[in-house]
PDB file of C-alpha atoms in Angstrom:
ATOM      1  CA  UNK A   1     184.427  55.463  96.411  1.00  0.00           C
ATOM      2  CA  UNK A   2     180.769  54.684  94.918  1.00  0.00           C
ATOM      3  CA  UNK A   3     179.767  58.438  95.476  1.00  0.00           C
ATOM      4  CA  UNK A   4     182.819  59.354  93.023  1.00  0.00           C
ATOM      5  CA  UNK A   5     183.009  56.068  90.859  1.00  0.00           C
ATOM      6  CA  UNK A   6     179.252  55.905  90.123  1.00  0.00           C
ATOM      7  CA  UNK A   7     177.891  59.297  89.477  1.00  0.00           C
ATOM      8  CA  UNK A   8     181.313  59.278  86.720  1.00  0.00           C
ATOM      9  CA  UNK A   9     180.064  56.322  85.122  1.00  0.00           C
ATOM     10  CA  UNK A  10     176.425  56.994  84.963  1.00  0.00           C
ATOM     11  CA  UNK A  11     176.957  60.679  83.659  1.00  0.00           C
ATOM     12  CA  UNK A  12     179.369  58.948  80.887  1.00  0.00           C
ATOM     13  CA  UNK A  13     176.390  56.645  80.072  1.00  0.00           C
ATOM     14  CA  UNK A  14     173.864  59.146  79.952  1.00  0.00           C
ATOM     15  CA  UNK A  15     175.821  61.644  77.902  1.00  0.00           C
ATOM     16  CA  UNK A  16     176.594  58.435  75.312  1.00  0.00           C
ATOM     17  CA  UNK A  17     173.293  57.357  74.986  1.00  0.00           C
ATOM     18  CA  UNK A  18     171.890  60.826  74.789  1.00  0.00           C
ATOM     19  CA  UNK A  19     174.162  61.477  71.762  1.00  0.00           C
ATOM     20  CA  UNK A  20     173.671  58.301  70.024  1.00  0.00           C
ATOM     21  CA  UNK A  21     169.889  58.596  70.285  1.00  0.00           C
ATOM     22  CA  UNK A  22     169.855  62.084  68.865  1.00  0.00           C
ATOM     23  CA  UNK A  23     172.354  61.688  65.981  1.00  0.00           C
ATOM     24  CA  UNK A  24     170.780  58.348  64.717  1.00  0.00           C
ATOM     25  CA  UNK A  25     167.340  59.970  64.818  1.00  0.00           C
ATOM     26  CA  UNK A  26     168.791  63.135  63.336  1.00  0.00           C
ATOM     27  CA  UNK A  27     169.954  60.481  60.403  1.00  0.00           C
ATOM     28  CA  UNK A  28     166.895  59.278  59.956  1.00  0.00           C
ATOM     29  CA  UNK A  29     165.591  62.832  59.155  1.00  0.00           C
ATOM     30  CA  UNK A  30     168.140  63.483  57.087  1.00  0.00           C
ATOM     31  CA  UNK A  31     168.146  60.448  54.726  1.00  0.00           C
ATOM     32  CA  UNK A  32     163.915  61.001  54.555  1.00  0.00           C
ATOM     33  CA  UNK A  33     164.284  64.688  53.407  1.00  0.00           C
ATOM     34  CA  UNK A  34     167.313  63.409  51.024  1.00  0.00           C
ATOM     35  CA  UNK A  35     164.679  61.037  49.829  1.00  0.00           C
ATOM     36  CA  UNK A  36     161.745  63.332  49.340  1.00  0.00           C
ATOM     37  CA  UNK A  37     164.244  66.230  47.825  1.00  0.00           C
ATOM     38  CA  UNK A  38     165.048  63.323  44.876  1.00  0.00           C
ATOM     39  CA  UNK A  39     161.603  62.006  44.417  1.00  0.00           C
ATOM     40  CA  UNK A  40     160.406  65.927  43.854  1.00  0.00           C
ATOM     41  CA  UNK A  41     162.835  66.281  41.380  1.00  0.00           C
ATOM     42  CA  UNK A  42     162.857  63.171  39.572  1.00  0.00           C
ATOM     43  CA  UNK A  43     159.263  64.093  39.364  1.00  0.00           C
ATOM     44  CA  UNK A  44     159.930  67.264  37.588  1.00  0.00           C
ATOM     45  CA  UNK A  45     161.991  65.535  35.260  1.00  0.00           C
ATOM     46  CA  UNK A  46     159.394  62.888  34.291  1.00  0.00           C
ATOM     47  CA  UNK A  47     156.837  66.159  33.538  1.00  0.00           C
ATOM     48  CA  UNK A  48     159.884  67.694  31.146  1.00  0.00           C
ATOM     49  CA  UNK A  49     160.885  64.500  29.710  1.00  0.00           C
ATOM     50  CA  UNK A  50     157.140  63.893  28.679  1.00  0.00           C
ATOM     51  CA  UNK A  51     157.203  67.458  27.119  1.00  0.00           C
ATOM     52  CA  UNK A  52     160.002  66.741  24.786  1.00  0.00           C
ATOM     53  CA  UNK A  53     158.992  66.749  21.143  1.00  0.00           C
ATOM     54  CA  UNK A  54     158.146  63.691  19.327  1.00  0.00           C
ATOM     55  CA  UNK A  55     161.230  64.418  17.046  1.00  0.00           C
ATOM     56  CA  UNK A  56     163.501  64.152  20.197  1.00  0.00           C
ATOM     57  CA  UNK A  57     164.398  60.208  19.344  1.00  0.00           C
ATOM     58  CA  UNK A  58     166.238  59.786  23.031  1.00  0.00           C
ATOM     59  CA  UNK A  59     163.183  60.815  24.645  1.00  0.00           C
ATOM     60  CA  UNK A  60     162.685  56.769  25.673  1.00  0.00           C
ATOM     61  CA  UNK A  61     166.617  56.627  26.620  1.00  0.00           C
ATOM     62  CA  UNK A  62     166.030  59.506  28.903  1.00  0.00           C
ATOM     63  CA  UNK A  63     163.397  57.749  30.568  1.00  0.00           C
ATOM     64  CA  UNK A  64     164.675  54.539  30.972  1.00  0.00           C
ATOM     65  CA  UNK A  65     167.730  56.275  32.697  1.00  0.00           C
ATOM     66  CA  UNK A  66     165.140  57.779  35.574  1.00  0.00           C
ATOM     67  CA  UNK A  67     163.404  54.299  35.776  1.00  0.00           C
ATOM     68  CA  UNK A  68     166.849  52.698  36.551  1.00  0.00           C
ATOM     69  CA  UNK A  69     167.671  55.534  39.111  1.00  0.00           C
ATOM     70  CA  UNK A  70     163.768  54.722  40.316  1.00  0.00           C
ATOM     71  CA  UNK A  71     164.976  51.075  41.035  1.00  0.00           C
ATOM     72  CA  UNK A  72     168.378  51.663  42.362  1.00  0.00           C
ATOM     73  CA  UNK A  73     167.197  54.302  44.929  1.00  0.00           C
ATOM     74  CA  UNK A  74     164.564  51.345  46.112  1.00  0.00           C
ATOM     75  CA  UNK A  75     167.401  49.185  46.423  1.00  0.00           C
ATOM     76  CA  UNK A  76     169.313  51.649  48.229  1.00  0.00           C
ATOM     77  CA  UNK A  77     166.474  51.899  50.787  1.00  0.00           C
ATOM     78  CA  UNK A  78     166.162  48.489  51.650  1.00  0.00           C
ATOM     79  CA  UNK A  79     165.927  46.974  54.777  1.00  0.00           C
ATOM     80  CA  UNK A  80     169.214  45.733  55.762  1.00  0.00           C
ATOM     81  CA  UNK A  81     171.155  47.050  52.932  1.00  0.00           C
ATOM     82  CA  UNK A  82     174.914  46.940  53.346  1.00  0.00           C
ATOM     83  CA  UNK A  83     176.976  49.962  53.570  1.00  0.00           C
ATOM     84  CA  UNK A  84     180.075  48.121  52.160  1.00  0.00           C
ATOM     85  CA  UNK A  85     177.755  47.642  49.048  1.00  0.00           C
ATOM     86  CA  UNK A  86     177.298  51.691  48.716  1.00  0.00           C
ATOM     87  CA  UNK A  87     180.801  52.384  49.102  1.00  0.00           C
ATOM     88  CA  UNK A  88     181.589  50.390  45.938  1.00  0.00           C
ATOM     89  CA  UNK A  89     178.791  52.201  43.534  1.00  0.00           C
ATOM     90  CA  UNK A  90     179.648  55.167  45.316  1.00  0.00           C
ATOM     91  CA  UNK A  91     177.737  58.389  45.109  1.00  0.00           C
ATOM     92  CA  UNK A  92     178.357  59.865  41.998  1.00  0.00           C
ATOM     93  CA  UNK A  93     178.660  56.197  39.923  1.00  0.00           C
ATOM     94  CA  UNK A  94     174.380  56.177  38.482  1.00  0.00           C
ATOM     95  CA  UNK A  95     172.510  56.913  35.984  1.00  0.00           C
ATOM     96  CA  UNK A  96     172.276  60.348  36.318  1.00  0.00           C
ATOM     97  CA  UNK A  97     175.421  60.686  34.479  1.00  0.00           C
ATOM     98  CA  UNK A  98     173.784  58.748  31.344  1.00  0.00           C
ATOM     99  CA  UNK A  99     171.032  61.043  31.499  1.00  0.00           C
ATOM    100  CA  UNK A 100     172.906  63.902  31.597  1.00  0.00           C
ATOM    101  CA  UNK A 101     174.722  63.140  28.855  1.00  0.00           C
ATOM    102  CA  UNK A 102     172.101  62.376  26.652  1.00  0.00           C
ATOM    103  CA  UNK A 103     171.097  65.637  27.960  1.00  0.00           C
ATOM    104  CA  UNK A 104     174.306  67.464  26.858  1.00  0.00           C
ATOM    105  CA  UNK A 105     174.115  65.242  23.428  1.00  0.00           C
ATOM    106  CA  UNK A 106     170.520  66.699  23.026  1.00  0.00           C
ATOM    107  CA  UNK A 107     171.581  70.351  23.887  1.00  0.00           C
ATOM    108  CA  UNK A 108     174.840  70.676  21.324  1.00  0.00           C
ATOM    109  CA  UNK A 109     172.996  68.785  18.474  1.00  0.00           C
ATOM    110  CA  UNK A 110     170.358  71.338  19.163  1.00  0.00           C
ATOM    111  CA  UNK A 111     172.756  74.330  18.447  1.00  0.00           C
ATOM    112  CA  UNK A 112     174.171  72.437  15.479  1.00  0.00           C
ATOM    113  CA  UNK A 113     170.612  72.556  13.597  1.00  0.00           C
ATOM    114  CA  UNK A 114     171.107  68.512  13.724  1.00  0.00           C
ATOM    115  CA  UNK A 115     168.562  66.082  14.539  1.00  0.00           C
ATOM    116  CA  UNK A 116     169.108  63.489  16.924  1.00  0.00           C
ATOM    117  CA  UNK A 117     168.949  60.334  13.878  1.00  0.00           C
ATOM    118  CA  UNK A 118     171.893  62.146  12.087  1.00  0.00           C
ATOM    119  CA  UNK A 119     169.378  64.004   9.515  1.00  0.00           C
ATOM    120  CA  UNK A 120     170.251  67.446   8.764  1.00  0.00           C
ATOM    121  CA  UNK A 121     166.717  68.723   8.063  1.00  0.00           C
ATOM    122  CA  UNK A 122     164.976  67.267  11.090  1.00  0.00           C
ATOM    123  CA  UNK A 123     166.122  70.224  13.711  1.00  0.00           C
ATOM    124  CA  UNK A 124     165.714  68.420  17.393  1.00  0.00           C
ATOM    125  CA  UNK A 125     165.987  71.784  19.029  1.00  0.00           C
ATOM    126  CA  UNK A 126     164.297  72.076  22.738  1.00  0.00           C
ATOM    127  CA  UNK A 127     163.047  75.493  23.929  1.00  0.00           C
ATOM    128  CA  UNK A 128     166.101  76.856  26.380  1.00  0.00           C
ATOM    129  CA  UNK A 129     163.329  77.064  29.102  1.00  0.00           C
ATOM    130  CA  UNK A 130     163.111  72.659  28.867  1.00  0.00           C
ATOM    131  CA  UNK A 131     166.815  72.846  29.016  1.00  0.00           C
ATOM    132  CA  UNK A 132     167.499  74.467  31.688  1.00  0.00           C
ATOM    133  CA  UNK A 133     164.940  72.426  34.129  1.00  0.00           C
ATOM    134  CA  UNK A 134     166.324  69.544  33.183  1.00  0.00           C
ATOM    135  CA  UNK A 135     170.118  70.801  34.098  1.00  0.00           C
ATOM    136  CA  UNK A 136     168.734  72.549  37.571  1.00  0.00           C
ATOM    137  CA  UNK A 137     166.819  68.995  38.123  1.00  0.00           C
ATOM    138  CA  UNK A 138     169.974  66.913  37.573  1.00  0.00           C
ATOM    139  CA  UNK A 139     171.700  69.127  39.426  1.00  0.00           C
ATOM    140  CA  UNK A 140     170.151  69.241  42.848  1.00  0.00           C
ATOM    141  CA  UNK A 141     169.520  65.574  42.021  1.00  0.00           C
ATOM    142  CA  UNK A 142     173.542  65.132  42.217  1.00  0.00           C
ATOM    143  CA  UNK A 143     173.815  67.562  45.330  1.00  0.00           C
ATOM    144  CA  UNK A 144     171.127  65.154  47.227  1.00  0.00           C
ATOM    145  CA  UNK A 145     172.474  62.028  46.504  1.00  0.00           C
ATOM    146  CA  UNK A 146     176.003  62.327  47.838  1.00  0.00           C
ATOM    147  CA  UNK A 147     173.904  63.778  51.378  1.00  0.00           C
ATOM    148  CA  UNK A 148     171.981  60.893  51.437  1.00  0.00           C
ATOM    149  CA  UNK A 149     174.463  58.661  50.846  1.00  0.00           C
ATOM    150  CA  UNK A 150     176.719  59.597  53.268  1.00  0.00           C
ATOM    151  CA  UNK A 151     174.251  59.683  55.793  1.00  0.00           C
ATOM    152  CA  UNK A 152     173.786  56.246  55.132  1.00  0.00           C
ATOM    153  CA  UNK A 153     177.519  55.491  55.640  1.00  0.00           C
ATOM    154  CA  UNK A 154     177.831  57.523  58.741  1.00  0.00           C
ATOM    155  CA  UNK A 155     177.124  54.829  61.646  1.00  0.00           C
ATOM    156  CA  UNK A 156     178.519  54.339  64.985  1.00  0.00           C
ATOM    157  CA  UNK A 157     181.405  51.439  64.918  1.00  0.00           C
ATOM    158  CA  UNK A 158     180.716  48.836  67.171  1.00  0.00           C
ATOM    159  CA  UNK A 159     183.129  49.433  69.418  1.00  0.00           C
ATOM    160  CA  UNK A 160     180.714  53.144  70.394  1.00  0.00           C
ATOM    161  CA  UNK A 161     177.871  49.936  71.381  1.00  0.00           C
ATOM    162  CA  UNK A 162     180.775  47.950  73.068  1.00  0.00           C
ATOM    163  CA  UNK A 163     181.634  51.114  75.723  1.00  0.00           C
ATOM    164  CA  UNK A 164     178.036  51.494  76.282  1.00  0.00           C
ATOM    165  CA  UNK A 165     177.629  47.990  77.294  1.00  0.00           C
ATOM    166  CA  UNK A 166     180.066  47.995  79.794  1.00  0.00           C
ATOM    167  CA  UNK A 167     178.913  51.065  81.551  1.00  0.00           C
ATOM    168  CA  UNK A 168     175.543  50.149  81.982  1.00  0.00           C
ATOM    169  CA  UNK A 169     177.038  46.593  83.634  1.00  0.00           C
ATOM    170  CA  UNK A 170     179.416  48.585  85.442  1.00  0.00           C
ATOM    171  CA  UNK A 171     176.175  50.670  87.000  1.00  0.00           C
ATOM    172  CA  UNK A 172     174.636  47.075  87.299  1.00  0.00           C
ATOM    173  CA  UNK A 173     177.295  45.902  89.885  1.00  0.00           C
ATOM    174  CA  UNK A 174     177.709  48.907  91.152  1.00  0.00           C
ATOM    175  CA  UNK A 175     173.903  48.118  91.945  1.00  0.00           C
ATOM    176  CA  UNK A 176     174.624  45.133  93.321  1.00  0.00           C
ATOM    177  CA  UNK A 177     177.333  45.906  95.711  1.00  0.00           C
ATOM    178  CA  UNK A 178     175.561  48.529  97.018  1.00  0.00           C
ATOM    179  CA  UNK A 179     172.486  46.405  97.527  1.00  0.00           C
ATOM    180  CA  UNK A 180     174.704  43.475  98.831  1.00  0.00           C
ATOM    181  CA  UNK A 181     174.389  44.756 102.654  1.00  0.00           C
ATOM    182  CA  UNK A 182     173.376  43.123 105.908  1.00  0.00           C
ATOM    183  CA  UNK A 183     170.995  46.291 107.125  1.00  0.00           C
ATOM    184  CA  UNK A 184     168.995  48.196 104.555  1.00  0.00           C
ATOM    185  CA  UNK A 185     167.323  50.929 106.129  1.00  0.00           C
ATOM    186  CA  UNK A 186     165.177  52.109 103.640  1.00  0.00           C
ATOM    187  CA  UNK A 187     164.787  49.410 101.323  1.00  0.00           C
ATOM    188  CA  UNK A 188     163.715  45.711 101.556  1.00  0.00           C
ATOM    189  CA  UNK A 189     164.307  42.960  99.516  1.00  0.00           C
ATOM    190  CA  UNK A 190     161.183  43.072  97.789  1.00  0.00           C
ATOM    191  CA  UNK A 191     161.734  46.805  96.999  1.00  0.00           C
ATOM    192  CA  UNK A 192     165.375  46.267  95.918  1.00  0.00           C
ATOM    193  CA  UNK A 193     164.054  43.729  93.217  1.00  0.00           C
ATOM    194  CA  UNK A 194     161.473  46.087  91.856  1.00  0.00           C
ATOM    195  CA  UNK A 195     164.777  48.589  91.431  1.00  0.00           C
ATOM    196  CA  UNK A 196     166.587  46.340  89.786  1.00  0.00           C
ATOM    197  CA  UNK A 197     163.583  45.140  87.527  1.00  0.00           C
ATOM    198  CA  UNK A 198     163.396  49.311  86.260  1.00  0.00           C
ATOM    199  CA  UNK A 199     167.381  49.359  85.845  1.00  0.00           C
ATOM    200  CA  UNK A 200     167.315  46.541  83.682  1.00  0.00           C
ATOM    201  CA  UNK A 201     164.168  47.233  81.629  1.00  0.00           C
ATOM    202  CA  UNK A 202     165.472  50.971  81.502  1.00  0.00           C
ATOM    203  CA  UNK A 203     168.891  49.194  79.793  1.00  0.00           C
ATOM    204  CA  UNK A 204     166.741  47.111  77.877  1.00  0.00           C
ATOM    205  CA  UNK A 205     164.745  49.792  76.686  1.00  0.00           C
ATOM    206  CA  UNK A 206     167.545  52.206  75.508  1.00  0.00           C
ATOM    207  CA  UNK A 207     169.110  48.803  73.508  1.00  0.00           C
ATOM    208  CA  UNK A 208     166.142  48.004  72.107  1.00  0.00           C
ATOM    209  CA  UNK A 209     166.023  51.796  70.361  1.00  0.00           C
ATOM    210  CA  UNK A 210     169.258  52.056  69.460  1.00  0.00           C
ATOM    211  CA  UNK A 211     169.075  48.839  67.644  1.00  0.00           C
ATOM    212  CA  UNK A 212     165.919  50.038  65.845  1.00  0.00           C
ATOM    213  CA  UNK A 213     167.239  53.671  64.567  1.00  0.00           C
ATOM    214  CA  UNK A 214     170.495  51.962  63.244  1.00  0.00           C
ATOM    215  CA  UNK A 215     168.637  50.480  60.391  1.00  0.00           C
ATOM    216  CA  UNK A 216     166.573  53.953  59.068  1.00  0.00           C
ATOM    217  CA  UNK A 217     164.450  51.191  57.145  1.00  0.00           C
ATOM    218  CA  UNK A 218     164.231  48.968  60.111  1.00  0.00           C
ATOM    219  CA  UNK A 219     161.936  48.921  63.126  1.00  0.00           C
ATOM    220  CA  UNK A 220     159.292  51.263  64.749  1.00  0.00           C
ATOM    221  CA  UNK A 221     160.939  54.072  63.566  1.00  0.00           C
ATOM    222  CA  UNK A 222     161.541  53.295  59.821  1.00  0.00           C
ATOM    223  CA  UNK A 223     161.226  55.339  56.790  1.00  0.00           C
ATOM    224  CA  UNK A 224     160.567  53.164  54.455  1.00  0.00           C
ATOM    225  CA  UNK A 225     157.320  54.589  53.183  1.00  0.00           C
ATOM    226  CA  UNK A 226     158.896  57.073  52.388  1.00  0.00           C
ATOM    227  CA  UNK A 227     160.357  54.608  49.525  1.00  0.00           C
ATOM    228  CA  UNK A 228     156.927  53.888  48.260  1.00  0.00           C
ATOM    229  CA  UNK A 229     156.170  56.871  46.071  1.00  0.00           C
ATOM    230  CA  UNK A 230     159.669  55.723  43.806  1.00  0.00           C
ATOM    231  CA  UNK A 231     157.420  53.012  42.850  1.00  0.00           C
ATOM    232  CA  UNK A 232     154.693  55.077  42.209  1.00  0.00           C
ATOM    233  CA  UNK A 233     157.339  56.868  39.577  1.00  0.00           C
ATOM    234  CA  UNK A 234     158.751  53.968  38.611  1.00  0.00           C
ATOM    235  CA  UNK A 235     154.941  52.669  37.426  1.00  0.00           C
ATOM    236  CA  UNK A 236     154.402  56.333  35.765  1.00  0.00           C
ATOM    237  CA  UNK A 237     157.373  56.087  33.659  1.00  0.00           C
ATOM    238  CA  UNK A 238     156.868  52.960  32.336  1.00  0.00           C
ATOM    239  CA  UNK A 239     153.307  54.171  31.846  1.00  0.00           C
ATOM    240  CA  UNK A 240     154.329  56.376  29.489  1.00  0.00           C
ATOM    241  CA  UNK A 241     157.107  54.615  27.586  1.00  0.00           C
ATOM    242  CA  UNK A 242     154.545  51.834  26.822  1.00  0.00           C
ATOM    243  CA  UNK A 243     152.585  54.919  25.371  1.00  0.00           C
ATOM    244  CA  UNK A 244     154.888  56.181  23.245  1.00  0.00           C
ATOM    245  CA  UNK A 245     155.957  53.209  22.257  1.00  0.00           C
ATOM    246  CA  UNK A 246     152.796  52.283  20.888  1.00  0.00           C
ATOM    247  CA  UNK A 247     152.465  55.566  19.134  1.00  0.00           C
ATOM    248  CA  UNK A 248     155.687  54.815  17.325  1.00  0.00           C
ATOM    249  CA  UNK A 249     154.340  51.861  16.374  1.00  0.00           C
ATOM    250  CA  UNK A 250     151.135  53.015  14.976  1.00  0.00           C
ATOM    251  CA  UNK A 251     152.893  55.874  13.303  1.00  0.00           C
ATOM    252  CA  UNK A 252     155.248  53.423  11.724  1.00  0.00           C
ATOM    253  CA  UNK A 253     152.083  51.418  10.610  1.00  0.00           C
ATOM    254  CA  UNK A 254     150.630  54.213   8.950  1.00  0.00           C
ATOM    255  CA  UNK A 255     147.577  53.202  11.592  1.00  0.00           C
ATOM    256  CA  UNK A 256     145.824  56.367  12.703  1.00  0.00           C
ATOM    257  CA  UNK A 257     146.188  57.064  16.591  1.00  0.00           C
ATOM    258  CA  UNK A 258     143.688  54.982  18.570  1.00  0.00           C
ATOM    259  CA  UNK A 259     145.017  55.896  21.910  1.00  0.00           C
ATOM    260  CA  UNK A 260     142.092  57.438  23.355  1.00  0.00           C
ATOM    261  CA  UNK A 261     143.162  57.827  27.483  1.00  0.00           C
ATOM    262  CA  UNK A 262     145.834  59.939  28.566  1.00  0.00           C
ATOM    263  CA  UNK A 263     149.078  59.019  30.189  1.00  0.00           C
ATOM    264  CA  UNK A 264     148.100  60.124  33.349  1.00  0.00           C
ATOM    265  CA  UNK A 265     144.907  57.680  33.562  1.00  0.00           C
ATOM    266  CA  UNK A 266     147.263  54.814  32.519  1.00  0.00           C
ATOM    267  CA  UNK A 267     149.087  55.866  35.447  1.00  0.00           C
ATOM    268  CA  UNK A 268     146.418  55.824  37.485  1.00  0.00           C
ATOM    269  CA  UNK A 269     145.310  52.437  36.284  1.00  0.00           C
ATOM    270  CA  UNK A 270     148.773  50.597  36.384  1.00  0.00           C
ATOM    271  CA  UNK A 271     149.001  51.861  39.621  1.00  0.00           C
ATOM    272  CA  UNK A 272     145.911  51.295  41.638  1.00  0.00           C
ATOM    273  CA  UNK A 273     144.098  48.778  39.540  1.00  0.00           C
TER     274      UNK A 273
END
C-alpha cells in the first residue's frame, strides 16, 4: 500500500507547493513592476504639472491630487495591509479621478478662451502637446492600478495552506510507520533520526517561505523599497507647492522675486538634508 499511497501524496505535495511558490513570487513581481510603472508616470506628471503656466490657477489643486495618490499608494504598500480594506476603496475610487477632472475642467475652459478665475481676458490655454501627456499619464496610471490591485487581492484561501498541511503530516506518518520496524537493514536508529531531522526542516523550510511571499511587503523577500521613491515624490511635490506658494505671495505683495534656488535643489535639500 505505501508504494501506491505515498508516492500519490508526496507528488500532490510537491506539485502544491511548487505552484504556490511560483505564483506568490510571480505576485511579487507583478505588484513591483505595477509599482515602478506608477511611480514613472506620476513622475512625468509632476515634470508637466510644473510646466503649466503661472495663469493656470489649479496648478496647486493638481498637485495636491498626486501628493494624496503619493500617500495612499504608501499606504497601500504597507506591511500587513488588509485586503478587505482595498476592496472597499476599490481600484478605480482615488484621486486620479479629481485630477483628471481638473484636467478636463482645464482643457474645455481652454477651448472656451476662459480663464480658470472666471475672467474672460485671462486665456488659461495649455499647448495640446501638455495636454495630451497629462491624459496618456493618467491613463496608463488607471490601467496600472487596477493590475496592481488585484494582484494584491489575489491570495491563496486558507483552506490551499490547510491541504498542504495535512499532506506533509500524512508523509510524516507515513515516515513513521515505515520506520516503526523490528529489522532495519539499511538504516539505524541514529540514521533514521538524521532523516527525519531533513523531513522536518525541509517542511519547515517550505512554511517558513510561503509565509514570507504572502505578505509582498513582508519578510526576506519584500518589496517594500520599492515604496521608498513615492516618498521621494511625495517630498518633490510639496517642494514645489511651497515654491509657488511663496511666489504667489510675493507677487501678491508687490515684493520682487527673492527666490534665488531652483525647485529641484529644494528637492534635493528637503530630501537628503
Amino acid at each position: 500500500m505505501n508504494g501506491i499511497v505515498v508516492p500519490a501524496i508526496a507528488l500532490l505535495f510537491a506539485t502544491l507547493v511548487s505552484n504556490t511558490i511560483n505564483t506568490l513570487r510571480q505576485r511579487q513581481l507583478d505588484i513591483r513592476t505595477a509599482l515602478n510603472m506608477e511611480a514613472c508616470e506620476m513622475r512625468t506628471l509632476q515634470s508637466v504639472v510644473d510646466s503649466f503656466p503661472k495663469r493656470i490657477t489649479v496648478q496647486s489643486n493638481l498637485r495636491e491630487y498626486l501628493i494624496q495618490y503619493a500617500s495612499r499608494l504608501i499606504a497601500e504598500s504597507k506591511p500587513g495591509v488588509k485586503i478587505i480594506d482595498l476592496e472597499f476603496s476599490g481600484s478605480i475610487d482615488s484621486e486620479l479621478n479629481g485630477f483628471l477632472g481638473k484636467l478636463n475642467e482645464i482643457n474645455i475652459l481652454s477651448f472656451s478662451g476662459t480663464s480658470t478665475n472666471g475672467a474672460s481676458g485671462d486665456v488659461a490655454a495649455l499647448p495640446p502637446s501638455l495636454l495630451s501627456e497629462c491624459y496618456a499619464a493618467i491613463t496608463r496610471l488607471n490601467a496600472e492600478r487596477p493590475s496592481r490591485i488585484s494582484a494584491l487581492q489575489s491570495t491563496f484561501p486558507r483552506l490551499h495552506y490547510v491541504i498542504l498541511s495535512l499532506l506533509a503530516a500524512s508523509l510524516c506518518v507515513a515516515f513513521l510507520m515505515e520506520s516503526d520496524q523490528a529489522i532495519q537493514i539499511f538504516l539505524n536508529a541514529v540514521q533514521l533520526r538524521i532523516l527525519w531531522s531533513m523531513l522536518i526542516g525541509t517542511f519547515s523550510s517550505l512554511a517558513v517561505v510561503s509565509y514570507d511571499l504572502e505578505d509582498p511587503f513582508r519578510g526576506s523577500y519584500q518589496i517594500s523599497s520599492t515604496v521608498d521613491q513615492f516618498h521621494t515624490i511625495r517630498d518633490a511635490l510639496r517642494a514645489s507647492a511651497t515654491i509657488d506658494a511663496r511666489k504667489r505671495e510675493e507677487e501678491a505683495a508687490g515684493v520682487p522675486s527673492s527666490t534665488t534656488c531652483s525647485t529641484d535643489d529644494y528637492d534635493a535639500d528637503s530630501t537628503f538634508g
